[in-house]
Amino acid sequence: MWKLENPNFKVLFQNLSDLREPYLDGVNFSAHGNGWCQALSSSLPNLQVLNLSSCFLSGHIHSSLADLHSLSVIHLDGKNLPSPVPEFLADFPNLTFLSLGGCSLYGELSENIFKVSTLFFLNSL
């Protein structure tokens, strides 16, 4: 397992703006707060796959993730993200896979998520 302690996500991804599918599952980022959301959305505007399962991230899911309009996969299982379920999850037009199991999210998924015609896998709270 790779380990990046107190990573600066903005620096890590700053020259990778065309990156679409980074496979970061299993990388121990040891990051806290919502800076990772803001760094991903500002540095990787074409991101299609957000797979951060088995990474040690915590904090809140920041609304800046809504800027990643190309996302088709969101896999955040097992993160310590104690925040309300983001309403914007239903706003990704290409979303096919959404997995949020064990994320400490609270509240209800927007019923609009069931109107996303491309969604074929949903694992929620």
PDB file of N, CA and C in Angstrom, residues 16-108:
ATOM      1  N   LEU A  16      -1.823  17.407 -14.264  1.00  0.00           N
ATOM      2  CA  LEU A  16      -2.511  16.233 -14.798  1.00  0.00           C
ATOM      3  C   LEU A  16      -3.944  16.560 -15.192  1.00  0.00           C
ATOM      4  N   SER A  17      -4.171  17.733 -15.733  1.00  0.00           N
ATOM      5  CA  SER A  17      -5.533  18.198 -15.993  1.00  0.00           C
ATOM      6  C   SER A  17      -6.296  17.329 -16.989  1.00  0.00           C
ATOM      7  N   ASP A  18      -5.602  16.539 -17.796  1.00  0.00           N
ATOM      8  CA  ASP A  18      -6.281  15.660 -18.753  1.00  0.00           C
ATOM      9  C   ASP A  18      -6.572  14.275 -18.182  1.00  0.00           C
ATOM     10  N   LEU A  19      -6.129  14.028 -16.967  1.00  0.00           N
ATOM     11  CA  LEU A  19      -6.353  12.733 -16.332  1.00  0.00           C
ATOM     12  C   LEU A  19      -7.848  12.495 -16.150  1.00  0.00           C
ATOM     13  N   ARG A  20      -8.307  11.333 -16.580  1.00  0.00           N
ATOM     14  CA  ARG A  20      -9.737  11.029 -16.522  1.00  0.00           C
ATOM     15  C   ARG A  20     -10.073   9.901 -15.561  1.00  0.00           C
ATOM     16  N   GLU A  21      -9.184   8.920 -15.429  1.00  0.00           N
ATOM     17  CA  GLU A  21      -9.480   7.751 -14.607  1.00  0.00           C
ATOM     18  C   GLU A  21      -8.293   7.363 -13.727  1.00  0.00           C
ATOM     19  N   PRO A  22      -7.964   8.158 -12.729  1.00  0.00           N
ATOM     20  CA  PRO A  22      -6.872   7.760 -11.832  1.00  0.00           C
ATOM     21  C   PRO A  22      -7.354   6.633 -10.917  1.00  0.00           C
ATOM     22  N   TYR A  23      -6.568   5.607 -10.769  1.00  0.00           N
ATOM     23  CA  TYR A  23      -6.928   4.509  -9.870  1.00  0.00           C
ATOM     24  C   TYR A  23      -6.178   4.716  -8.567  1.00  0.00           C
ATOM     25  N   LEU A  24      -6.854   5.322  -7.618  1.00  0.00           N
ATOM     26  CA  LEU A  24      -6.252   5.712  -6.352  1.00  0.00           C
ATOM     27  C   LEU A  24      -6.743   4.866  -5.191  1.00  0.00           C
ATOM     28  N   ASP A  25      -7.558   3.847  -5.477  1.00  0.00           N
ATOM     29  CA  ASP A  25      -8.047   3.003  -4.399  1.00  0.00           C
ATOM     30  C   ASP A  25      -6.864   2.281  -3.755  1.00  0.00           C
ATOM     31  N   GLY A  26      -6.855   2.258  -2.437  1.00  0.00           N
ATOM     32  CA  GLY A  26      -5.791   1.609  -1.690  1.00  0.00           C
ATOM     33  C   GLY A  26      -4.627   2.515  -1.350  1.00  0.00           C
ATOM     34  N   VAL A  27      -4.592   3.728  -1.885  1.00  0.00           N
ATOM     35  CA  VAL A  27      -3.524   4.669  -1.547  1.00  0.00           C
ATOM     36  C   VAL A  27      -3.912   5.360  -0.245  1.00  0.00           C
ATOM     37  N   ASN A  28      -3.033   5.293   0.741  1.00  0.00           N
ATOM     38  CA  ASN A  28      -3.304   5.896   2.040  1.00  0.00           C
ATOM     39  C   ASN A  28      -2.916   7.368   1.984  1.00  0.00           C
ATOM     40  N   PHE A  29      -3.912   8.223   1.775  1.00  0.00           N
ATOM     41  CA  PHE A  29      -3.655   9.659   1.680  1.00  0.00           C
ATOM     42  C   PHE A  29      -3.538  10.337   3.036  1.00  0.00           C
ATOM     43  N   SER A  30      -4.119   9.754   4.069  1.00  0.00           N
ATOM     44  CA  SER A  30      -4.111  10.356   5.402  1.00  0.00           C
ATOM     45  C   SER A  30      -4.469  11.839   5.340  1.00  0.00           C
ATOM     46  N   ALA A  31      -5.534  12.158   4.656  1.00  0.00           N
ATOM     47  CA  ALA A  31      -5.948  13.554   4.490  1.00  0.00           C
ATOM     48  C   ALA A  31      -7.229  13.821   5.267  1.00  0.00           C
ATOM     49  N   HIS A  32      -7.325  15.004   5.818  1.00  0.00           N
ATOM     50  CA  HIS A  32      -8.491  15.416   6.585  1.00  0.00           C
ATOM     51  C   HIS A  32      -9.027  16.717   5.993  1.00  0.00           C
ATOM     52  N   GLY A  33     -10.307  16.963   6.191  1.00  0.00           N
ATOM     53  CA  GLY A  33     -10.915  18.186   5.679  1.00  0.00           C
ATOM     54  C   GLY A  33     -11.472  17.977   4.289  1.00  0.00           C
ATOM     55  N   ASN A  34     -11.878  19.074   3.665  1.00  0.00           N
ATOM     56  CA  ASN A  34     -12.482  18.945   2.337  1.00  0.00           C
ATOM     57  C   ASN A  34     -11.583  19.495   1.231  1.00  0.00           C
ATOM     58  N   GLY A  35     -10.333  19.756   1.531  1.00  0.00           N
ATOM     59  CA  GLY A  35      -9.403  20.259   0.526  1.00  0.00           C
ATOM     60  C   GLY A  35      -9.207  19.303  -0.630  1.00  0.00           C
ATOM     61  N   TRP A  36      -9.352  18.008  -0.372  1.00  0.00           N
ATOM     62  CA  TRP A  36      -9.191  17.027  -1.447  1.00  0.00           C
ATOM     63  C   TRP A  36     -10.268  17.203  -2.505  1.00  0.00           C
ATOM     64  N   CYS A  37     -11.479  17.557  -2.087  1.00  0.00           N
ATOM     65  CA  CYS A  37     -12.566  17.789  -3.050  1.00  0.00           C
ATOM     66  C   CYS A  37     -12.244  18.985  -3.938  1.00  0.00           C
ATOM     67  N   GLN A  38     -11.828  20.060  -3.312  1.00  0.00           N
ATOM     68  CA  GLN A  38     -11.535  21.280  -4.056  1.00  0.00           C
ATOM     69  C   GLN A  38     -10.340  21.096  -4.989  1.00  0.00           C
ATOM     70  N   ALA A  39      -9.329  20.363  -4.532  1.00  0.00           N
ATOM     71  CA  ALA A  39      -8.158  20.123  -5.374  1.00  0.00           C
ATOM     72  C   ALA A  39      -8.516  19.265  -6.582  1.00  0.00           C
ATOM     73  N   LEU A  40      -9.318  18.229  -6.373  1.00  0.00           N
ATOM     74  CA  LEU A  40      -9.727  17.377  -7.492  1.00  0.00           C
ATOM     75  C   LEU A  40     -10.538  18.160  -8.511  1.00  0.00           C
ATOM     76  N   SER A  41     -11.484  18.942  -8.029  1.00  0.00           N
ATOM     77  CA  SER A  41     -12.361  19.651  -8.965  1.00  0.00           C
ATOM     78  C   SER A  41     -11.631  20.759  -9.717  1.00  0.00           C
ATOM     79  N   SER A  42     -10.650  21.384  -9.099  1.00  0.00           N
ATOM     80  CA  SER A  42      -9.931  22.452  -9.799  1.00  0.00           C
ATOM     81  C   SER A  42      -8.785  21.921 -10.660  1.00  0.00           C
ATOM     82  N   SER A  43      -8.189  20.797 -10.278  1.00  0.00           N
ATOM     83  CA  SER A  43      -7.033  20.276 -11.006  1.00  0.00           C
ATOM     84  C   SER A  43      -7.379  19.241 -12.068  1.00  0.00           C
ATOM     85  N   LEU A  44      -8.493  18.524 -11.873  1.00  0.00           N
ATOM     86  CA  LEU A  44      -8.860  17.441 -12.787  1.00  0.00           C
ATOM     87  C   LEU A  44     -10.259  17.671 -13.351  1.00  0.00           C
ATOM     88  N   PRO A  45     -10.434  18.700 -14.160  1.00  0.00           N
ATOM     89  CA  PRO A  45     -11.773  19.061 -14.635  1.00  0.00           C
ATOM     90  C   PRO A  45     -12.428  18.008 -15.524  1.00  0.00           C
ATOM     91  N   ASN A  46     -11.643  17.108 -16.109  1.00  0.00           N
ATOM     92  CA  ASN A  46     -12.185  16.078 -17.001  1.00  0.00           C
ATOM     93  C   ASN A  46     -12.341  14.727 -16.323  1.00  0.00           C
ATOM     94  N   LEU A  47     -12.248  14.707 -15.001  1.00  0.00           N
ATOM     95  CA  LEU A  47     -12.303  13.456 -14.251  1.00  0.00           C
ATOM     96  C   LEU A  47     -13.601  12.709 -14.531  1.00  0.00           C
ATOM     97  N   GLN A  48     -13.470  11.431 -14.868  1.00  0.00           N
ATOM     98  CA  GLN A  48     -14.634  10.587 -15.133  1.00  0.00           C
ATOM     99  C   GLN A  48     -14.844   9.553 -14.038  1.00  0.00           C
ATOM    100  N   VAL A  49     -13.752   9.091 -13.425  1.00  0.00           N
ATOM    101  CA  VAL A  49     -13.827   8.063 -12.390  1.00  0.00           C
ATOM    102  C   VAL A  49     -13.213   8.599 -11.106  1.00  0.00           C
ATOM    103  N   LEU A  50     -14.001   8.615 -10.044  1.00  0.00           N
ATOM    104  CA  LEU A  50     -13.522   9.000  -8.719  1.00  0.00           C
ATOM    105  C   LEU A  50     -13.621   7.766  -7.839  1.00  0.00           C
ATOM    106  N   ASN A  51     -12.511   7.032  -7.747  1.00  0.00           N
ATOM    107  CA  ASN A  51     -12.472   5.811  -6.956  1.00  0.00           C
ATOM    108  C   ASN A  51     -11.456   6.001  -5.850  1.00  0.00           C
ATOM    109  N   LEU A  52     -11.952   6.259  -4.656  1.00  0.00           N
ATOM    110  CA  LEU A  52     -11.091   6.468  -3.501  1.00  0.00           C
ATOM    111  C   LEU A  52     -11.419   5.463  -2.403  1.00  0.00           C
ATOM    112  N   SER A  53     -11.825   4.261  -2.788  1.00  0.00           N
ATOM    113  CA  SER A  53     -12.109   3.249  -1.780  1.00  0.00           C
ATOM    114  C   SER A  53     -10.796   2.807  -1.135  1.00  0.00           C
ATOM    115  N   SER A  54     -10.878   2.443   0.129  1.00  0.00           N
ATOM    116  CA  SER A  54      -9.720   1.989   0.910  1.00  0.00           C
ATOM    117  C   SER A  54      -8.637   3.053   1.034  1.00  0.00           C
ATOM    118  N   CYS A  55      -9.002   4.311   0.937  1.00  0.00           N
ATOM    119  CA  CYS A  55      -8.091   5.426   1.199  1.00  0.00           C
ATOM    120  C   CYS A  55      -8.512   6.035   2.534  1.00  0.00           C
ATOM    121  N   PHE A  56      -7.585   6.627   3.227  1.00  0.00           N
ATOM    122  CA  PHE A  56      -7.901   7.185   4.531  1.00  0.00           C
ATOM    123  C   PHE A  56      -8.176   8.678   4.425  1.00  0.00           C
ATOM    124  N   LEU A  57      -9.309   9.002   3.860  1.00  0.00           N
ATOM    125  CA  LEU A  57      -9.749  10.388   3.745  1.00  0.00           C
ATOM    126  C   LEU A  57     -10.839  10.630   4.765  1.00  0.00           C
ATOM    127  N   SER A  58     -10.898  11.829   5.262  1.00  0.00           N
ATOM    128  CA  SER A  58     -11.995  12.189   6.156  1.00  0.00           C
ATOM    129  C   SER A  58     -12.337  13.652   5.924  1.00  0.00           C
ATOM    130  N   GLY A  59     -13.467  14.047   6.444  1.00  0.00           N
ATOM    131  CA  GLY A  59     -13.925  15.420   6.273  1.00  0.00           C
ATOM    132  C   GLY A  59     -15.312  15.436   5.689  1.00  0.00           C
ATOM    133  N   HIS A  60     -15.610  16.443   4.935  1.00  0.00           N
ATOM    134  CA  HIS A  60     -16.926  16.590   4.317  1.00  0.00           C
ATOM    135  C   HIS A  60     -16.793  16.514   2.801  1.00  0.00           C
ATOM    136  N   ILE A  61     -17.873  16.126   2.156  1.00  0.00           N
ATOM    137  CA  ILE A  61     -17.896  16.180   0.698  1.00  0.00           C
ATOM    138  C   ILE A  61     -18.255  17.611   0.321  1.00  0.00           C
ATOM    139  N   HIS A  62     -17.308  18.300  -0.264  1.00  0.00           N
ATOM    140  CA  HIS A  62     -17.480  19.712  -0.600  1.00  0.00           C
ATOM    141  C   HIS A  62     -18.279  19.859  -1.900  1.00  0.00           C
ATOM    142  N   SER A  63     -19.042  20.910  -1.987  1.00  0.00           N
ATOM    143  CA  SER A  63     -19.882  21.155  -3.166  1.00  0.00           C
ATOM    144  C   SER A  63     -19.070  21.357  -4.447  1.00  0.00           C
ATOM    145  N   SER A  64     -17.769  21.598  -4.326  1.00  0.00           N
ATOM    146  CA  SER A  64     -16.932  21.778  -5.519  1.00  0.00           C
ATOM    147  C   SER A  64     -16.887  20.515  -6.380  1.00  0.00           C
ATOM    148  N   LEU A  65     -17.180  19.354  -5.811  1.00  0.00           N
ATOM    149  CA  LEU A  65     -17.217  18.129  -6.619  1.00  0.00           C
ATOM    150  C   LEU A  65     -18.292  18.208  -7.693  1.00  0.00           C
ATOM    151  N   ALA A  66     -19.294  19.025  -7.475  1.00  0.00           N
ATOM    152  CA  ALA A  66     -20.363  19.190  -8.469  1.00  0.00           C
ATOM    153  C   ALA A  66     -19.833  19.765  -9.778  1.00  0.00           C
ATOM    154  N   ASP A  67     -18.645  20.367  -9.744  1.00  0.00           N
ATOM    155  CA  ASP A  67     -18.045  20.934 -10.954  1.00  0.00           C
ATOM    156  C   ASP A  67     -17.458  19.868 -11.879  1.00  0.00           C
ATOM    157  N   LEU A  68     -17.374  18.637 -11.402  1.00  0.00           N
ATOM    158  CA  LEU A  68     -16.812  17.552 -12.205  1.00  0.00           C
ATOM    159  C   LEU A  68     -17.916  16.919 -13.042  1.00  0.00           C
ATOM    160  N   HIS A  69     -18.350  17.627 -14.051  1.00  0.00           N
ATOM    161  CA  HIS A  69     -19.516  17.249 -14.857  1.00  0.00           C
ATOM    162  C   HIS A  69     -19.347  15.944 -15.622  1.00  0.00           C
ATOM    163  N   SER A  70     -18.123  15.489 -15.807  1.00  0.00           N
ATOM    164  CA  SER A  70     -17.885  14.267 -16.579  1.00  0.00           C
ATOM    165  C   SER A  70     -17.886  12.998 -15.733  1.00  0.00           C
ATOM    166  N   LEU A  71     -18.067  13.135 -14.422  1.00  0.00           N
ATOM    167  CA  LEU A  71     -18.015  11.946 -13.563  1.00  0.00           C
ATOM    168  C   LEU A  71     -19.052  10.911 -13.968  1.00  0.00           C
ATOM    169  N   SER A  72     -18.596   9.681 -14.110  1.00  0.00           N
ATOM    170  CA  SER A  72     -19.517   8.572 -14.365  1.00  0.00           C
ATOM    171  C   SER A  72     -19.453   7.546 -13.238  1.00  0.00           C
ATOM    172  N   VAL A  73     -18.349   7.529 -12.484  1.00  0.00           N
ATOM    173  CA  VAL A  73     -18.182   6.604 -11.367  1.00  0.00           C
ATOM    174  C   VAL A  73     -17.774   7.384 -10.125  1.00  0.00           C
ATOM    175  N   ILE A  74     -18.513   7.180  -9.045  1.00  0.00           N
ATOM    176  CA  ILE A  74     -18.158   7.739  -7.739  1.00  0.00           C
ATOM    177  C   ILE A  74     -18.151   6.574  -6.763  1.00  0.00           C
ATOM    178  N   HIS A  75     -16.959   6.242  -6.256  1.00  0.00           N
ATOM    179  CA  HIS A  75     -16.793   5.109  -5.350  1.00  0.00           C
ATOM    180  C   HIS A  75     -16.040   5.601  -4.119  1.00  0.00           C
ATOM    181  N   LEU A  76     -16.777   5.868  -3.051  1.00  0.00           N
ATOM    182  CA  LEU A  76     -16.196   6.447  -1.843  1.00  0.00           C
ATOM    183  C   LEU A  76     -16.438   5.584  -0.611  1.00  0.00           C
ATOM    184  N   ASP A  77     -16.621   4.302  -0.772  1.00  0.00           N
ATOM    185  CA  ASP A  77     -16.922   3.424   0.355  1.00  0.00           C
ATOM    186  C   ASP A  77     -15.916   3.558   1.494  1.00  0.00           C
ATOM    187  N   GLY A  78     -16.455   3.529   2.715  1.00  0.00           N
ATOM    188  CA  GLY A  78     -15.631   3.433   3.901  1.00  0.00           C
ATOM    189  C   GLY A  78     -14.878   4.677   4.307  1.00  0.00           C
ATOM    190  N   LYS A  79     -15.226   5.814   3.792  1.00  0.00           N
ATOM    191  CA  LYS A  79     -14.572   7.070   4.189  1.00  0.00           C
ATOM    192  C   LYS A  79     -15.282   7.647   5.407  1.00  0.00           C
ATOM    193  N   ASN A  80     -14.571   8.407   6.201  1.00  0.00           N
ATOM    194  CA  ASN A  80     -15.167   9.108   7.332  1.00  0.00           C
ATOM    195  C   ASN A  80     -15.564  10.500   6.844  1.00  0.00           C
ATOM    196  N   LEU A  81     -16.752  10.584   6.259  1.00  0.00           N
ATOM    197  CA  LEU A  81     -17.227  11.827   5.639  1.00  0.00           C
ATOM    198  C   LEU A  81     -18.536  12.256   6.298  1.00  0.00           C
ATOM    199  N   PRO A  82     -18.490  12.605   7.586  1.00  0.00           N
ATOM    200  CA  PRO A  82     -19.728  12.932   8.300  1.00  0.00           C
ATOM    201  C   PRO A  82     -20.339  14.243   7.816  1.00  0.00           C
ATOM    202  N   SER A  83     -21.195  14.119   6.831  1.00  0.00           N
ATOM    203  CA  SER A  83     -21.846  15.290   6.254  1.00  0.00           C
ATOM    204  C   SER A  83     -23.162  14.839   5.651  1.00  0.00           C
ATOM    205  N   PRO A  84     -24.035  15.785   5.344  1.00  0.00           N
ATOM    206  CA  PRO A  84     -25.293  15.406   4.689  1.00  0.00           C
ATOM    207  C   PRO A  84     -25.014  14.802   3.311  1.00  0.00           C
ATOM    208  N   VAL A  85     -25.883  13.913   2.884  1.00  0.00           N
ATOM    209  CA  VAL A  85     -25.767  13.357   1.537  1.00  0.00           C
ATOM    210  C   VAL A  85     -25.909  14.519   0.556  1.00  0.00           C
ATOM    211  N   PRO A  86     -24.918  14.741  -0.296  1.00  0.00           N
ATOM    212  CA  PRO A  86     -24.982  15.881  -1.219  1.00  0.00           C
ATOM    213  C   PRO A  86     -26.137  15.768  -2.215  1.00  0.00           C
ATOM    214  N   GLU A  87     -26.881  16.834  -2.339  1.00  0.00           N
ATOM    215  CA  GLU A  87     -27.990  16.881  -3.307  1.00  0.00           C
ATOM    216  C   GLU A  87     -27.471  16.797  -4.739  1.00  0.00           C
ATOM    217  N   PHE A  88     -26.258  17.317  -4.967  1.00  0.00           N
ATOM    218  CA  PHE A  88     -25.746  17.406  -6.333  1.00  0.00           C
ATOM    219  C   PHE A  88     -25.402  16.054  -6.946  1.00  0.00           C
ATOM    220  N   LEU A  89     -25.442  14.977  -6.183  1.00  0.00           N
ATOM    221  CA  LEU A  89     -25.127  13.660  -6.747  1.00  0.00           C
ATOM    222  C   LEU A  89     -26.058  13.298  -7.900  1.00  0.00           C
ATOM    223  N   ALA A  90     -27.253  13.833  -7.890  1.00  0.00           N
ATOM    224  CA  ALA A  90     -28.219  13.551  -8.961  1.00  0.00           C
ATOM    225  C   ALA A  90     -28.002  14.437 -10.185  1.00  0.00           C
ATOM    226  N   ASP A  91     -27.014  15.319 -10.123  1.00  0.00           N
ATOM    227  CA  ASP A  91     -26.790  16.266 -11.218  1.00  0.00           C
ATOM    228  C   ASP A  91     -25.718  15.826 -12.215  1.00  0.00           C
ATOM    229  N   PHE A  92     -25.136  14.645 -12.019  1.00  0.00           N
ATOM    230  CA  PHE A  92     -24.114  14.160 -12.947  1.00  0.00           C
ATOM    231  C   PHE A  92     -24.805  13.417 -14.083  1.00  0.00           C
ATOM    232  N   PRO A  93     -24.810  13.968 -15.287  1.00  0.00           N
ATOM    233  CA  PRO A  93     -25.585  13.383 -16.385  1.00  0.00           C
ATOM    234  C   PRO A  93     -25.074  12.029 -16.874  1.00  0.00           C
ATOM    235  N   ASN A  94     -23.806  11.704 -16.586  1.00  0.00           N
ATOM    236  CA  ASN A  94     -23.226  10.447 -17.069  1.00  0.00           C
ATOM    237  C   ASN A  94     -23.006   9.426 -15.961  1.00  0.00           C
ATOM    238  N   LEU A  95     -23.556   9.666 -14.786  1.00  0.00           N
ATOM    239  CA  LEU A  95     -23.306   8.800 -13.638  1.00  0.00           C
ATOM    240  C   LEU A  95     -23.858   7.398 -13.880  1.00  0.00           C
ATOM    241  N   THR A  96     -22.977   6.404 -13.770  1.00  0.00           N
ATOM    242  CA  THR A  96     -23.389   5.006 -13.937  1.00  0.00           C
ATOM    243  C   THR A  96     -23.229   4.214 -12.650  1.00  0.00           C
ATOM    244  N   PHE A  97     -22.305   4.637 -11.777  1.00  0.00           N
ATOM    245  CA  PHE A  97     -21.946   3.867 -10.588  1.00  0.00           C
ATOM    246  C   PHE A  97     -21.798   4.824  -9.417  1.00  0.00           C
ATOM    247  N   LEU A  98     -22.559   4.597  -8.352  1.00  0.00           N
ATOM    248  CA  LEU A  98     -22.479   5.422  -7.148  1.00  0.00           C
ATOM    249  C   LEU A  98     -22.437   4.503  -5.945  1.00  0.00           C
ATOM    250  N   SER A  99     -21.329   4.524  -5.213  1.00  0.00           N
ATOM    251  CA  SER A  99     -21.176   3.680  -4.036  1.00  0.00           C
ATOM    252  C   SER A  99     -20.685   4.529  -2.873  1.00  0.00           C
ATOM    253  N   LEU A 100     -21.526   4.628  -1.850  1.00  0.00           N
ATOM    254  CA  LEU A 100     -21.247   5.474  -0.690  1.00  0.00           C
ATOM    255  C   LEU A 100     -21.366   4.699   0.619  1.00  0.00           C
ATOM    256  N   GLY A 101     -21.255   3.392   0.569  1.00  0.00           N
ATOM    257  CA  GLY A 101     -21.439   2.560   1.756  1.00  0.00           C
ATOM    258  C   GLY A 101     -20.426   2.864   2.848  1.00  0.00           C
ATOM    259  N   GLY A 102     -20.903   2.990   4.084  1.00  0.00           N
ATOM    260  CA  GLY A 102     -20.032   3.184   5.228  1.00  0.00           C
ATOM    261  C   GLY A 102     -19.287   4.495   5.247  1.00  0.00           C
ATOM    262  N   CYS A 103     -19.875   5.543   4.692  1.00  0.00           N
ATOM    263  CA  CYS A 103     -19.201   6.847   4.606  1.00  0.00           C
ATOM    264  C   CYS A 103     -19.561   7.809   5.735  1.00  0.00           C
ATOM    265  N   SER A 104     -20.409   7.398   6.641  1.00  0.00           N
ATOM    266  CA  SER A 104     -20.869   8.273   7.724  1.00  0.00           C
ATOM    267  C   SER A 104     -21.696   9.443   7.211  1.00  0.00           C
ATOM    268  N   LEU A 105     -22.214   9.331   6.000  1.00  0.00           N
ATOM    269  CA  LEU A 105     -23.121  10.359   5.496  1.00  0.00           C
ATOM    270  C   LEU A 105     -24.455  10.211   6.207  1.00  0.00           C
ATOM    271  N   TYR A 106     -25.152  11.299   6.346  1.00  0.00           N
ATOM    272  CA  TYR A 106     -26.457  11.226   6.997  1.00  0.00           C
ATOM    273  C   TYR A 106     -27.498  11.952   6.164  1.00  0.00           C
ATOM    274  N   GLY A 107     -28.740  11.637   6.446  1.00  0.00           N
ATOM    275  CA  GLY A 107     -29.832  12.204   5.668  1.00  0.00           C
ATOM    276  C   GLY A 107     -30.255  11.216   4.601  1.00  0.00           C
ATOM    277  N   GLU A 108     -31.039  11.695   3.676  1.00  0.00           N
ATOM    278  CA  GLU A 108     -31.572  10.835   2.631  1.00  0.00           C
ATOM    279  C   GLU A 108     -31.013  11.224   1.269  1.00  0.00           C
TER     280      GLU A 108
END
